[in-house]
CSV table of N, CA, C and O in Angstrom, one decimal:
chain,number,residue,atom,x,y,z
A,1,UNK,N,95.6,81.9,108.9
A,1,UNK,CA,94.7,82.9,109.6
A,1,UNK,C,93.7,83.4,108.5
A,1,UNK,O,94.1,83.7,107.4
A,2,UNK,N,92.5,83.5,108.9
A,2,UNK,CA,91.4,83.9,108.0
A,2,UNK,C,91.3,85.4,108.1
A,2,UNK,O,91.2,86.0,109.2
A,3,UNK,N,91.1,86.1,107.0
A,3,UNK,CA,91.0,87.5,107.0
A,3,UNK,C,89.6,87.8,106.5
A,3,UNK,O,89.3,87.8,105.2
A,4,UNK,N,88.6,88.1,107.3
A,4,UNK,CA,87.2,88.3,106.9
A,4,UNK,C,87.1,89.5,105.9
A,4,UNK,O,86.3,89.4,105.0
A,5,UNK,N,87.8,90.6,106.1
A,5,UNK,CA,87.7,91.7,105.3
A,5,UNK,C,88.1,91.3,103.8
A,5,UNK,O,87.4,91.6,102.9
A,6,UNK,N,89.3,90.7,103.7
A,6,UNK,CA,89.7,90.3,102.4
A,6,UNK,C,88.8,89.3,101.7
A,6,UNK,O,88.6,89.3,100.5
A,7,UNK,N,88.3,88.4,102.5
A,7,UNK,CA,87.4,87.4,102.0
A,7,UNK,C,86.1,88.0,101.5
A,7,UNK,O,85.6,87.7,100.4
A,8,UNK,N,85.6,89.0,102.2
A,8,UNK,CA,84.4,89.7,101.8
A,8,UNK,C,84.7,90.5,100.5
A,8,UNK,O,83.8,90.6,99.7
A,9,UNK,N,85.9,91.1,100.4
A,9,UNK,CA,86.2,91.8,99.2
A,9,UNK,C,86.2,90.9,98.0
A,9,UNK,O,85.8,91.2,96.9
A,10,UNK,N,86.8,89.7,98.2
A,10,UNK,CA,86.8,88.6,97.2
A,10,UNK,C,85.4,88.3,96.8
A,10,UNK,O,85.1,88.1,95.6
A,11,UNK,N,84.5,88.2,97.7
A,11,UNK,CA,83.1,87.9,97.4
A,11,UNK,C,82.4,89.0,96.6
A,11,UNK,O,81.7,88.7,95.6
A,12,UNK,N,82.7,90.2,96.9
A,12,UNK,CA,82.2,91.4,96.2
A,12,UNK,C,82.7,91.4,94.8
A,12,UNK,O,82.0,91.6,93.8
A,13,UNK,N,84.0,91.0,94.6
A,13,UNK,CA,84.6,90.9,93.2
A,13,UNK,C,83.9,89.8,92.4
A,13,UNK,O,83.5,90.0,91.3
A,14,UNK,N,83.7,88.7,93.0
A,14,UNK,CA,83.0,87.6,92.3
A,14,UNK,C,81.6,87.9,92.0
A,14,UNK,O,81.1,87.4,91.0
A,15,UNK,N,81.0,88.8,92.8
A,15,UNK,CA,79.6,89.2,92.5
A,15,UNK,C,79.6,90.3,91.4
A,15,UNK,O,78.5,90.6,90.9
A,16,UNK,N,80.7,90.7,91.0
A,16,UNK,CA,80.8,91.8,89.9
A,16,UNK,C,80.4,93.1,90.4
A,16,UNK,O,79.9,93.9,89.6
A,17,UNK,N,80.6,93.4,91.6
A,17,UNK,CA,80.1,94.7,92.2
A,17,UNK,C,81.3,95.7,92.5
A,17,UNK,O,81.1,96.6,93.3
A,18,UNK,N,82.4,95.5,91.8
A,18,UNK,CA,83.5,96.4,92.1
A,18,UNK,C,84.3,96.7,90.8
A,18,UNK,O,84.2,95.9,89.9
A,19,UNK,N,85.0,97.8,90.8
A,19,UNK,CA,85.9,98.2,89.7
A,19,UNK,C,87.3,98.3,90.4
A,19,UNK,O,87.4,98.9,91.5
A,20,UNK,N,88.3,97.8,89.7
A,20,UNK,CA,89.6,97.7,90.2
A,20,UNK,C,90.5,98.7,89.4
A,20,UNK,O,90.5,98.7,88.2
A,21,UNK,N,91.3,99.5,90.2
A,21,UNK,CA,92.3,100.4,89.6
A,21,UNK,C,91.9,101.8,89.7
A,21,UNK,O,90.7,102.2,89.8
A,22,UNK,N,92.9,102.7,89.7
A,22,UNK,CA,92.6,104.1,90.0
A,22,UNK,C,91.8,104.8,88.9
A,22,UNK,O,90.8,105.5,89.2
A,23,UNK,N,92.1,104.5,87.6
A,23,UNK,CA,91.3,105.1,86.5
A,23,UNK,C,89.9,104.6,86.5
A,23,UNK,O,89.0,105.4,86.4
A,24,UNK,N,89.7,103.3,86.6
A,24,UNK,CA,88.3,102.8,86.6
A,24,UNK,C,87.5,103.2,87.8
A,24,UNK,O,86.3,103.4,87.7
A,25,UNK,N,88.2,103.3,89.0
A,25,UNK,CA,87.5,103.8,90.2
A,25,UNK,C,87.1,105.3,90.0
A,25,UNK,O,85.9,105.6,90.3
A,26,UNK,N,87.9,106.1,89.4
A,26,UNK,CA,87.5,107.5,89.2
A,26,UNK,C,86.4,107.6,88.2
A,26,UNK,O,85.4,108.3,88.4
A,27,UNK,N,86.4,106.7,87.1
A,27,UNK,CA,85.3,106.7,86.2
A,27,UNK,C,84.0,106.2,86.8
A,27,UNK,O,82.9,106.7,86.5
A,28,UNK,N,84.1,105.3,87.7
A,28,UNK,CA,82.9,104.8,88.5
A,28,UNK,C,82.3,105.9,89.3
A,28,UNK,O,81.1,106.0,89.4
A,29,UNK,N,83.2,106.7,90.0
A,29,UNK,CA,82.7,107.8,90.8
A,29,UNK,C,82.0,108.8,89.9
A,29,UNK,O,80.9,109.2,90.2
A,30,UNK,N,82.6,109.2,88.8
A,30,UNK,CA,82.1,110.2,87.9
A,30,UNK,C,80.7,109.8,87.3
A,30,UNK,O,79.9,110.6,87.0
A,31,UNK,N,80.6,108.4,87.1
A,31,UNK,CA,79.3,107.9,86.5
A,31,UNK,C,78.3,107.7,87.5
A,31,UNK,O,77.2,107.1,87.2
A,32,UNK,N,78.6,108.1,88.8
A,32,UNK,CA,77.6,108.0,89.9
A,32,UNK,C,77.3,106.5,90.3
A,32,UNK,O,76.3,106.2,90.9
A,33,UNK,N,78.2,105.6,89.9
A,33,UNK,CA,77.9,104.2,90.3
A,33,UNK,C,78.6,103.8,91.6
A,33,UNK,O,78.2,102.9,92.3
A,34,UNK,N,79.7,104.5,91.9
A,34,UNK,CA,80.5,104.2,93.1
A,34,UNK,C,79.8,104.5,94.4
A,34,UNK,O,79.2,105.6,94.5
A,35,UNK,N,79.8,103.6,95.3
A,35,UNK,CA,79.2,103.8,96.7
A,35,UNK,C,80.3,103.9,97.7
A,35,UNK,O,80.1,104.5,98.8
A,36,UNK,N,81.5,103.4,97.4
A,36,UNK,CA,82.6,103.4,98.4
A,36,UNK,C,84.0,103.2,97.7
A,36,UNK,O,84.0,102.3,96.8
A,37,UNK,N,85.0,103.9,98.1
A,37,UNK,CA,86.3,103.7,97.6
A,37,UNK,C,87.2,103.1,98.7
A,37,UNK,O,87.1,103.6,99.8
A,38,UNK,N,87.9,102.1,98.4
A,38,UNK,CA,88.8,101.4,99.3
A,38,UNK,C,90.2,101.4,98.7
A,38,UNK,O,90.3,101.0,97.5
A,39,UNK,N,91.2,101.8,99.5
A,39,UNK,CA,92.6,101.8,99.0
A,39,UNK,C,93.5,101.2,100.0
A,39,UNK,O,93.3,101.2,101.2
A,40,UNK,N,94.6,100.6,99.5
A,40,UNK,CA,95.6,99.9,100.3
A,40,UNK,C,96.5,101.0,101.0
A,40,UNK,O,96.7,102.1,100.5
A,41,UNK,N,97.1,100.6,102.1
A,41,UNK,CA,97.9,101.6,102.9
A,41,UNK,C,99.1,102.0,102.2
A,41,UNK,O,99.7,103.1,102.5
A,42,UNK,N,99.6,101.2,101.3
A,42,UNK,CA,100.9,101.5,100.6
A,42,UNK,C,100.6,101.9,99.1
A,42,UNK,O,101.6,101.9,98.3
A,43,UNK,N,99.4,102.3,98.8
A,43,UNK,CA,99.1,102.8,97.5
A,43,UNK,C,99.7,104.2,97.2
A,43,UNK,O,99.8,105.0,98.1
A,44,UNK,N,100.3,104.4,96.0
A,44,UNK,CA,101.0,105.6,95.7
A,44,UNK,C,100.1,106.8,95.9
A,44,UNK,O,99.0,106.9,95.4
A,45,UNK,N,100.6,107.8,96.7
A,45,UNK,CA,99.8,109.0,96.9
A,45,UNK,C,99.6,109.8,95.6
A,45,UNK,O,98.5,110.5,95.5
A,46,UNK,N,100.5,109.8,94.7
A,46,UNK,CA,100.3,110.5,93.4
A,46,UNK,C,99.2,109.9,92.6
A,46,UNK,O,98.4,110.6,92.0
A,47,UNK,N,99.1,108.6,92.6
A,47,UNK,CA,98.0,107.9,91.9
A,47,UNK,C,96.7,108.0,92.7
A,47,UNK,O,95.6,108.1,92.0
A,48,UNK,N,96.7,108.1,94.0
A,48,UNK,CA,95.5,108.2,94.8
A,48,UNK,C,94.9,109.5,94.8
A,48,UNK,O,93.7,109.6,94.9
A,49,UNK,N,95.7,110.6,94.7
A,49,UNK,CA,95.2,111.9,94.9
A,49,UNK,C,94.0,112.3,93.9
A,49,UNK,O,93.0,112.7,94.4
A,50,UNK,N,94.1,112.0,92.6
A,50,UNK,CA,92.9,112.3,91.8
A,50,UNK,C,91.7,111.5,92.1
A,50,UNK,O,90.5,112.0,92.0
A,51,UNK,N,91.9,110.3,92.6
A,51,UNK,CA,90.7,109.4,93.0
A,51,UNK,C,90.0,110.0,94.2
A,51,UNK,O,88.8,110.2,94.2
A,52,UNK,N,90.8,110.4,95.2
A,52,UNK,CA,90.3,111.0,96.4
A,52,UNK,C,89.6,112.3,96.1
A,52,UNK,O,88.5,112.6,96.7
A,53,UNK,N,90.2,113.1,95.3
A,53,UNK,CA,89.6,114.4,94.9
A,53,UNK,C,88.2,114.2,94.2
A,53,UNK,O,87.3,114.9,94.5
A,54,UNK,N,88.2,113.3,93.3
A,54,UNK,CA,86.9,113.0,92.6
A,54,UNK,C,85.9,112.4,93.6
A,54,UNK,O,84.7,112.8,93.5
A,55,UNK,N,86.3,111.6,94.5
A,55,UNK,CA,85.4,111.0,95.5
A,55,UNK,C,84.8,112.1,96.4
A,55,UNK,O,83.6,112.2,96.6
A,56,UNK,N,85.7,113.0,96.8
A,56,UNK,CA,85.2,114.1,97.7
A,56,UNK,C,84.3,115.0,97.0
A,56,UNK,O,83.2,115.4,97.5
A,57,UNK,N,84.6,115.3,95.7
A,57,UNK,CA,83.7,116.2,94.9
A,57,UNK,C,82.3,115.6,94.7
A,57,UNK,O,81.4,116.3,94.6
A,58,UNK,N,82.3,114.3,94.6
A,58,UNK,CA,81.0,113.6,94.4
A,58,UNK,C,80.4,113.0,95.6
A,58,UNK,O,79.4,112.3,95.5
A,59,UNK,N,80.9,113.3,96.8
A,59,UNK,CA,80.3,112.8,98.0
A,59,UNK,C,80.4,111.3,98.2
A,59,UNK,O,79.6,110.7,98.9
A,60,UNK,N,81.5,110.6,97.7
A,60,UNK,CA,81.7,109.2,97.9
A,60,UNK,C,82.7,109.0,99.0
A,60,UNK,O,83.8,109.6,99.0
A,61,UNK,N,82.4,108.1,99.9
A,61,UNK,CA,83.3,107.8,101.1
A,61,UNK,C,84.5,107.1,100.5
A,61,UNK,O,84.4,106.2,99.7
A,62,UNK,N,85.7,107.4,101.1
A,62,UNK,CA,86.9,106.7,100.7
A,62,UNK,C,87.6,106.3,102.0
A,62,UNK,O,87.8,107.1,102.9
A,63,UNK,N,88.0,105.0,102.1
A,63,UNK,CA,88.6,104.5,103.3
A,63,UNK,C,89.9,103.7,103.0
A,63,UNK,O,89.9,103.0,102.0
A,64,UNK,N,90.9,103.9,103.8
A,64,UNK,CA,92.1,103.1,103.7
A,64,UNK,C,91.9,101.8,104.5
A,64,UNK,O,91.4,101.9,105.6
A,65,UNK,N,92.4,100.7,104.0
A,65,UNK,CA,92.4,99.5,104.8
A,65,UNK,C,93.8,99.2,105.2
A,65,UNK,O,94.7,99.6,104.5
A,66,UNK,N,93.9,98.6,106.3
A,66,UNK,CA,95.2,98.3,106.9
A,66,UNK,C,95.8,97.0,106.3
A,66,UNK,O,96.1,96.0,106.9
A,67,UNK,N,95.9,97.0,104.9
A,67,UNK,CA,96.4,95.9,104.2
A,67,UNK,C,97.3,96.5,103.0
A,67,UNK,O,97.0,97.6,102.6
A,68,UNK,N,98.3,95.8,102.6
A,68,UNK,CA,99.1,96.2,101.5
A,68,UNK,C,98.5,96.0,100.2
A,68,UNK,O,97.5,95.2,100.1
A,69,UNK,N,99.1,96.5,99.1
A,69,UNK,CA,98.6,96.3,97.8
A,69,UNK,C,98.8,94.8,97.5
A,69,UNK,O,97.9,94.2,96.8
A,70,UNK,N,99.8,94.2,98.0
A,70,UNK,CA,100.0,92.7,97.7
A,70,UNK,C,98.9,91.9,98.3
A,70,UNK,O,98.4,91.0,97.7
A,71,UNK,N,98.6,92.2,99.6
A,71,UNK,CA,97.5,91.5,100.3
A,71,UNK,C,96.2,91.6,99.5
A,71,UNK,O,95.4,90.7,99.3
A,72,UNK,N,95.9,92.9,99.1
A,72,UNK,CA,94.6,93.2,98.4
A,72,UNK,C,94.6,92.4,97.1
A,72,UNK,O,93.6,91.8,96.7
A,73,UNK,N,95.8,92.5,96.4
A,73,UNK,CA,95.9,91.8,95.1
A,73,UNK,C,95.7,90.3,95.1
A,73,UNK,O,95.0,89.8,94.3
A,74,UNK,N,96.2,89.7,96.1
A,74,UNK,CA,96.1,88.2,96.3
A,74,UNK,C,94.6,87.9,96.5
A,74,UNK,O,94.1,86.9,96.0
A,75,UNK,N,94.0,88.7,97.4
A,75,UNK,CA,92.6,88.3,97.7
A,75,UNK,C,91.6,88.6,96.5
A,75,UNK,O,90.6,87.9,96.4
A,76,UNK,N,92.0,89.5,95.6
A,76,UNK,CA,91.1,89.8,94.4
A,76,UNK,C,91.6,89.1,93.2
A,76,UNK,O,90.9,89.2,92.1
A,77,UNK,N,92.8,88.5,93.2
A,77,UNK,CA,93.3,87.8,92.0
A,77,UNK,C,93.8,88.7,90.9
A,77,UNK,O,93.8,88.3,89.8
A,78,UNK,N,94.0,89.9,91.3
A,78,UNK,CA,94.5,90.9,90.3
A,78,UNK,C,95.2,92.0,91.0
A,78,UNK,O,94.8,92.5,92.0
A,79,UNK,N,96.3,92.5,90.4
A,79,UNK,CA,97.1,93.6,90.9
A,79,UNK,C,96.3,94.8,91.1
A,79,UNK,O,95.6,95.3,90.1
A,80,UNK,N,96.2,95.3,92.3
A,80,UNK,CA,95.4,96.5,92.5
A,80,UNK,C,95.8,97.2,93.9
A,80,UNK,O,96.3,96.6,94.8
A,81,UNK,N,95.5,98.5,94.0
A,81,UNK,CA,95.7,99.2,95.2
A,81,UNK,C,94.5,100.0,95.6
A,81,UNK,O,94.4,100.5,96.7
A,82,UNK,N,93.6,100.2,94.6
A,82,UNK,CA,92.3,101.0,94.9
A,82,UNK,C,91.2,100.3,94.2
A,82,UNK,O,91.3,99.8,93.1
A,83,UNK,N,90.0,100.3,94.9
A,83,UNK,CA,88.8,99.7,94.3
A,83,UNK,C,87.6,100.6,94.5
A,83,UNK,O,87.6,101.3,95.5
A,84,UNK,N,86.7,100.5,93.6
A,84,UNK,CA,85.4,101.1,93.8
A,84,UNK,C,84.3,100.1,94.0
A,84,UNK,O,84.2,99.2,93.1
A,85,UNK,N,83.6,100.2,95.1
A,85,UNK,CA,82.5,99.2,95.3
A,85,UNK,C,81.2,99.9,94.8
A,85,UNK,O,80.9,101.0,95.1
A,86,UNK,N,80.5,99.2,93.9
A,86,UNK,CA,79.3,99.7,93.2
A,86,UNK,C,78.0,99.2,93.7
A,86,UNK,O,77.0,99.3,93.0
A,87,UNK,N,78.0,98.6,94.9
A,87,UNK,CA,76.7,98.1,95.4
A,87,UNK,C,76.5,98.6,96.8
A,87,UNK,O,77.5,98.5,97.6
A,88,UNK,N,75.4,99.2,97.1
A,88,UNK,CA,75.1,99.8,98.4
A,88,UNK,C,75.3,98.8,99.6
A,88,UNK,O,75.8,99.1,100.6
A,89,UNK,N,74.8,97.6,99.4
A,89,UNK,CA,74.8,96.6,100.4
A,89,UNK,C,76.3,96.2,100.8
A,89,UNK,O,76.7,96.2,101.9
A,90,UNK,N,77.1,95.9,99.7
A,90,UNK,CA,78.5,95.6,99.9
A,90,UNK,C,79.2,96.8,100.5
A,90,UNK,O,80.0,96.6,101.4
A,91,UNK,N,78.9,98.0,100.0
A,91,UNK,CA,79.6,99.2,100.5
A,91,UNK,C,79.3,99.4,102.0
A,91,UNK,O,80.3,99.7,102.7
A,92,UNK,N,78.1,99.2,102.4
A,92,UNK,CA,77.8,99.4,103.8
A,92,UNK,C,78.4,98.4,104.7
A,92,UNK,O,79.0,98.8,105.8
A,93,UNK,N,78.4,97.2,104.3
A,93,UNK,CA,79.1,96.1,105.1
A,93,UNK,C,80.6,96.3,105.2
A,93,UNK,O,81.2,96.2,106.2
A,94,UNK,N,81.2,96.6,104.0
A,94,UNK,CA,82.7,96.9,104.0
A,94,UNK,C,83.1,98.1,104.8
A,94,UNK,O,84.0,98.0,105.6
A,95,UNK,N,82.3,99.1,104.7
A,95,UNK,CA,82.6,100.4,105.5
A,95,UNK,C,82.5,100.1,107.0
A,95,UNK,O,83.4,100.5,107.8
A,96,UNK,N,81.5,99.3,107.4
A,96,UNK,CA,81.4,99.0,108.8
A,96,UNK,C,82.5,98.1,109.3
A,96,UNK,O,83.1,98.3,110.4
A,97,UNK,N,82.9,97.1,108.5
A,97,UNK,CA,84.0,96.2,108.8
A,97,UNK,C,85.3,97.0,109.0
A,97,UNK,O,86.1,96.7,109.9
A,98,UNK,N,85.6,97.9,108.1
A,98,UNK,CA,86.8,98.7,108.1
A,98,UNK,C,86.8,99.6,109.3
A,98,UNK,O,87.8,99.6,110.1
A,99,UNK,N,85.7,100.2,109.6
A,99,UNK,CA,85.6,101.1,110.8
A,99,UNK,C,85.7,100.4,112.1
A,99,UNK,O,86.4,100.8,113.0
A,100,UNK,N,85.1,99.2,112.1
A,100,UNK,CA,85.2,98.3,113.3
A,100,UNK,C,86.6,97.9,113.6
A,100,UNK,O,87.1,97.9,114.7
A,101,UNK,N,87.3,97.5,112.5
A,101,UNK,CA,88.7,97.1,112.6
A,101,UNK,C,89.6,98.2,113.1
A,101,UNK,O,90.5,98.1,113.9
A,102,UNK,N,89.4,99.4,112.5
A,102,UNK,CA,90.2,100.6,112.9
A,102,UNK,C,90.0,101.0,114.3
A,102,UNK,O,90.9,101.4,115.0
A,103,UNK,N,88.7,100.9,114.7
A,103,UNK,CA,88.4,101.4,116.1
A,103,UNK,C,88.7,100.3,117.1
A,103,UNK,O,89.0,100.6,118.3
A,104,UNK,N,88.8,99.1,116.7
A,104,UNK,CA,89.0,98.0,117.6
A,104,UNK,C,90.4,97.7,117.9
A,104,UNK,O,90.8,96.9,118.8
A,105,UNK,N,91.3,98.2,117.0
A,105,UNK,CA,92.8,97.9,117.2
A,105,UNK,C,93.5,99.0,117.7
A,105,UNK,O,93.2,100.2,117.6
């Protein structure tokens, strides 16, 4: 089965337009580079809380995807539960894909 969302995330990573991990995502937000935060449904709430607070304080949208950390990690080739997308084009497309998926199911 093909997963368009995970494939697109992989494309974004190969293009060098994302930061992976809670600490680097928070740094990306604070440096005003982050356009979108995406996190796995089973990501630790303790680790996620500071990232979400930083995103809210800086006006960066944060969305949960209906995928586990394992699924996200496999698609990106690196262990991760939260990412920061640093490109407006990728962020817009990913945001739309996630919202369409959540509204359509």
